[in-house]
């Protein structure tokens, strides 16, 4: 029949009448929806965004200053300024990974760009990040440290991290449609990642022959840059920034390519 056709043909990715302005409107709506859903049934609301890093900071500070006697100065700031980016990365990556399946109903009934959904899942966690960064600023001032001109580098390194996460989320969300165990792979990878980034130890403790490789890890690079800015009162090195930028944009283009190639078969699995 002329009016017939499969759902996949009616909602093919290229048959999208939306304008660019509509994409931004949809992106904003998805981010706001995810934020409301996260705290809808929580009595403490956004306070949970502060509770987790506070508990972890207190726990690790106790263990690594009272038991293991770690000599790192301002260890509580060292931990907090590492836990916040690490938590953001792990939650945003997992949210993006499950986003296509979580929004399968929207995908089936609306001719939207599928790429918007994992990107929105990443951006929806930026609100929690901003809240936690406010907490970090409070502790920085409370510890006798001061903001300096190098803090202007923070939006740069965080922007590169978002680019990296967008690409990673695009790729993992596409794979998750076909391999439903992908979310558990991500969770396991995050556990491993915790110990291979300088969170409970400093970058100086990393073996010298491994430091260059460490800087290609975007999470380690972000934490190292944050420590340089907040604790060392200096800008991240150009080498570190160039490595972070290189990996971020490779991730974005590779993730976009994987997603575009995979999405043509989404309707067979959703």
Coordinates of C-alpha atoms in Angstrom, one line a residue:
X1 CA 0.0 0.0 0.0
X2 CA 1.2 3.5 -0.7
X3 CA 0.6 4.6 2.9
X4 CA 2.3 1.5 4.3
X5 CA 5.9 0.6 4.9
X6 CA 7.9 -0.6 7.9
X7 CA 8.5 1.5 11.0
X8 CA 12.2 1.7 10.1
X9 CA 11.5 3.1 6.7
X10 CA 9.1 5.7 8.0
X11 CA 11.5 6.8 10.6
X12 CA 14.8 6.5 8.8
X13 CA 17.5 8.7 10.1
X14 CA 17.7 10.9 7.0
X15 CA 13.9 11.5 6.9
X16 CA 14.0 14.1 9.6
X17 CA 12.1 17.4 9.1
X18 CA 13.5 19.0 12.2
X19 CA 15.5 22.2 12.0
X20 CA 18.7 22.9 13.9
X21 CA 16.7 25.0 16.4
X22 CA 14.4 22.0 17.0
X23 CA 17.5 19.9 17.8
X24 CA 18.6 22.3 20.5
X25 CA 15.1 22.5 21.9
X26 CA 14.9 18.7 22.1
X27 CA 18.3 18.4 23.6
X28 CA 17.3 20.9 26.3
X29 CA 14.1 19.1 27.0
X30 CA 15.9 15.7 27.3
X31 CA 18.4 17.2 29.7
X32 CA 15.7 18.8 31.9
X33 CA 13.7 15.6 31.9
X34 CA 16.6 13.4 33.0
X35 CA 17.4 15.9 35.8
X36 CA 13.8 15.8 37.0
X37 CA 13.5 12.0 36.8
X38 CA 16.8 11.5 38.8
X39 CA 15.5 13.5 41.8
X40 CA 11.7 13.0 41.5
X41 CA 11.4 10.5 44.3
X42 CA 14.3 11.5 46.4
X43 CA 13.5 13.3 49.7
X44 CA 16.9 15.0 49.8
X45 CA 16.9 16.1 46.1
X46 CA 20.1 17.5 44.8
X47 CA 21.7 17.1 48.2
X48 CA 22.6 13.6 46.9
X49 CA 24.9 15.2 44.4
X50 CA 26.9 16.5 47.3
X51 CA 26.6 13.6 49.7
X52 CA 28.5 11.0 47.6
X53 CA 31.7 13.0 47.0
X54 CA 31.7 14.2 50.6
X55 CA 31.5 10.6 52.0
X56 CA 34.2 9.4 49.6
X57 CA 36.5 12.3 50.4
X58 CA 36.1 11.7 54.2
X59 CA 36.6 7.9 53.8
X60 CA 39.7 8.1 51.6
X61 CA 41.2 11.0 53.6
X62 CA 40.9 8.9 56.8
X63 CA 42.3 5.8 55.2
X64 CA 45.2 7.4 53.4
X65 CA 46.2 10.0 56.1
X66 CA 45.6 8.1 59.3
X67 CA 46.3 4.5 58.3
X68 CA 48.6 4.6 55.3
X69 CA 50.0 8.0 56.3
X70 CA 50.1 9.5 52.8
X71 CA 52.3 12.7 52.8
X72 CA 50.3 14.5 50.0
X73 CA 49.6 18.1 51.2
X74 CA 45.9 19.1 51.2
X75 CA 45.0 15.5 50.7
X76 CA 41.3 16.2 51.1
X77 CA 41.4 18.6 48.2
X78 CA 43.5 16.2 46.2
X79 CA 40.8 13.5 46.7
X80 CA 37.8 15.7 46.2
X81 CA 39.2 17.3 43.0
X82 CA 39.8 13.8 41.6
X83 CA 36.6 12.1 42.8
X84 CA 34.3 14.7 41.3
X85 CA 35.6 14.3 37.7
X86 CA 35.8 10.5 38.1
X87 CA 32.3 10.2 39.4
X88 CA 31.0 12.5 36.6
X89 CA 32.8 10.4 34.0
X90 CA 31.5 7.0 35.2
X91 CA 27.9 8.2 35.7
X92 CA 27.8 10.0 32.4
X93 CA 29.3 7.1 30.4
X94 CA 26.9 4.6 31.9
X95 CA 23.9 7.0 31.3
X96 CA 24.9 7.4 27.7
X97 CA 25.4 3.7 27.2
X98 CA 21.9 2.8 28.3
X99 CA 20.2 5.9 26.8
X100 CA 19.1 4.4 23.4
X101 CA 17.3 1.5 25.1
X102 CA 15.9 3.7 27.8
X103 CA 14.4 5.9 25.1
X104 CA 13.3 3.2 22.7
X105 CA 9.7 4.5 22.8
X106 CA 10.7 8.0 21.8
X107 CA 12.9 6.7 19.0
X108 CA 10.1 4.5 17.6
X109 CA 7.5 7.2 17.5
X110 CA 9.5 10.3 16.7
X111 CA 11.7 11.1 13.6
X112 CA 14.6 12.5 15.6
X113 CA 18.3 12.4 15.2
X114 CA 19.3 9.4 17.4
X115 CA 22.7 11.0 18.2
X116 CA 20.9 13.6 20.4
X117 CA 19.9 11.0 22.9
X118 CA 23.3 9.8 24.2
X119 CA 24.7 13.3 24.0
X120 CA 21.8 14.5 26.1
X121 CA 22.5 11.7 28.6
X122 CA 26.0 13.1 29.0
X123 CA 25.0 16.7 29.3
X124 CA 22.2 15.9 31.8
X125 CA 25.0 15.1 34.3
X126 CA 26.6 18.5 33.9
X127 CA 24.1 19.9 36.3
X128 CA 25.3 17.6 39.0
X129 CA 28.9 18.3 38.1
X130 CA 28.3 22.1 38.5
X131 CA 26.8 21.5 42.0
X132 CA 29.8 19.4 43.0
X133 CA 32.3 21.9 41.6
X134 CA 30.7 24.5 43.8
X135 CA 31.4 22.2 46.7
X136 CA 35.0 21.9 45.6
X137 CA 35.4 25.7 45.6
X138 CA 34.1 25.9 49.1
X139 CA 36.6 23.3 50.3
X140 CA 39.4 25.0 48.4
X141 CA 38.8 28.3 50.2
X142 CA 38.3 26.5 53.5
X143 CA 41.7 24.8 53.1
X144 CA 43.5 28.1 52.7
X145 CA 44.0 27.7 49.0
X146 CA 43.0 30.5 46.6
X147 CA 41.7 30.8 43.1
X148 CA 44.2 32.0 40.5
X149 CA 44.3 32.9 36.9
X150 CA 45.0 29.3 35.9
X151 CA 41.4 28.4 36.9
X152 CA 40.4 29.8 33.5
X153 CA 41.9 26.6 32.1
X154 CA 39.2 24.5 33.9
X155 CA 36.4 25.1 31.3
X156 CA 38.9 24.2 28.5
X157 CA 39.9 20.8 30.0
X158 CA 36.3 20.1 31.0
X159 CA 35.1 21.0 27.5
X160 CA 37.6 18.5 26.0
X161 CA 36.4 15.8 28.5
X162 CA 32.8 16.4 27.4
X163 CA 33.9 16.0 23.7
X164 CA 35.5 12.7 24.7
X165 CA 32.5 11.5 26.6
X166 CA 30.1 12.4 23.8
X167 CA 32.1 10.2 21.4
X168 CA 32.5 7.4 23.9
X169 CA 28.8 7.5 24.7
X170 CA 27.8 7.4 21.1
X171 CA 29.8 4.3 20.5
X172 CA 28.8 2.4 23.7
X173 CA 25.1 3.3 23.3
X174 CA 25.1 1.9 19.8
X175 CA 26.8 -1.3 20.9
X176 CA 24.4 -1.7 23.9
X177 CA 21.5 -2.0 21.5
X178 CA 22.9 -5.2 20.1
X179 CA 24.9 -6.5 23.1
X180 CA 22.8 -6.0 26.3
X181 CA 25.8 -6.9 28.5
X182 CA 27.5 -3.7 27.5
X183 CA 26.4 -1.8 30.6
X184 CA 28.2 -4.4 32.7
X185 CA 31.3 -4.0 30.7
X186 CA 31.2 -0.3 31.3
X187 CA 30.6 -0.8 35.1
X188 CA 33.6 -3.2 35.2
X189 CA 35.8 -0.8 33.2
X190 CA 35.0 2.0 35.6
X191 CA 36.1 -0.1 38.6
X192 CA 39.4 -0.8 36.8
X193 CA 39.7 2.9 35.8
X194 CA 39.5 4.0 39.4
X195 CA 42.9 2.5 40.1
X196 CA 44.7 3.6 36.9
X197 CA 44.0 7.3 37.4
X198 CA 45.7 9.4 40.1
X199 CA 42.9 9.6 42.6
X200 CA 44.3 8.1 45.8
X201 CA 47.9 8.7 44.7
X202 CA 49.7 11.5 42.9
X203 CA 51.0 11.5 39.4
X204 CA 54.5 11.6 40.7
X205 CA 54.0 8.1 42.1
X206 CA 53.4 6.7 38.6
X207 CA 56.5 4.9 37.2
X208 CA 58.4 7.3 34.9
X209 CA 58.1 5.0 31.9
X210 CA 54.3 5.0 32.2
X211 CA 53.6 8.7 32.6
X212 CA 53.4 9.6 28.9
X213 CA 50.9 6.8 28.4
X214 CA 48.9 7.9 31.5
X215 CA 48.4 11.3 29.9
X216 CA 46.6 9.7 26.9
X217 CA 43.9 8.5 29.4
X218 CA 41.4 11.4 29.2
X219 CA 40.2 10.8 32.8
X220 CA 43.8 10.8 34.2
X221 CA 44.6 13.8 32.0
X222 CA 41.6 15.7 33.4
X223 CA 42.5 14.9 37.0
X224 CA 46.1 15.8 36.5
X225 CA 45.2 19.1 34.9
X226 CA 42.8 19.8 37.7
X227 CA 45.5 19.1 40.3
X228 CA 47.9 21.3 38.4
X229 CA 45.5 24.2 38.4
X230 CA 44.1 23.9 42.0
X231 CA 47.0 22.4 44.0
X232 CA 50.1 23.4 42.0
X233 CA 49.1 26.9 40.9
X234 CA 50.1 26.4 37.4
X235 CA 48.6 25.8 34.0
X236 CA 48.4 22.3 32.5
X237 CA 51.3 21.6 30.2
X238 CA 50.8 22.1 26.5
X239 CA 51.7 18.4 25.9
X240 CA 49.0 17.3 28.3
X241 CA 46.4 19.5 26.7
X242 CA 47.4 18.4 23.2
X243 CA 47.1 14.7 24.2
X244 CA 43.7 15.3 25.8
X245 CA 42.4 17.2 22.7
X246 CA 43.7 14.5 20.3
X247 CA 42.0 11.7 22.2
X248 CA 38.8 13.7 22.7
X249 CA 38.3 14.5 19.0
X250 CA 39.3 11.0 17.9
X251 CA 36.7 9.6 20.3
X252 CA 34.1 12.0 19.0
X253 CA 34.6 11.2 15.3
X254 CA 35.0 7.5 15.9
X255 CA 31.9 7.3 18.1
X256 CA 29.9 9.3 15.6
X257 CA 31.0 6.9 12.8
X258 CA 30.1 3.8 14.9
X259 CA 26.7 5.2 15.8
X260 CA 25.8 6.3 12.3
X261 CA 26.7 2.9 10.9
X262 CA 24.8 1.0 13.7
X263 CA 21.6 3.0 13.9
X264 CA 20.3 1.7 10.6
X265 CA 19.6 -1.6 12.4
X266 CA 18.3 -0.2 15.7
X267 CA 14.6 -1.0 14.9
X268 CA 15.4 -4.7 14.5
X269 CA 16.6 -4.8 18.2
X270 CA 14.6 -2.2 20.0

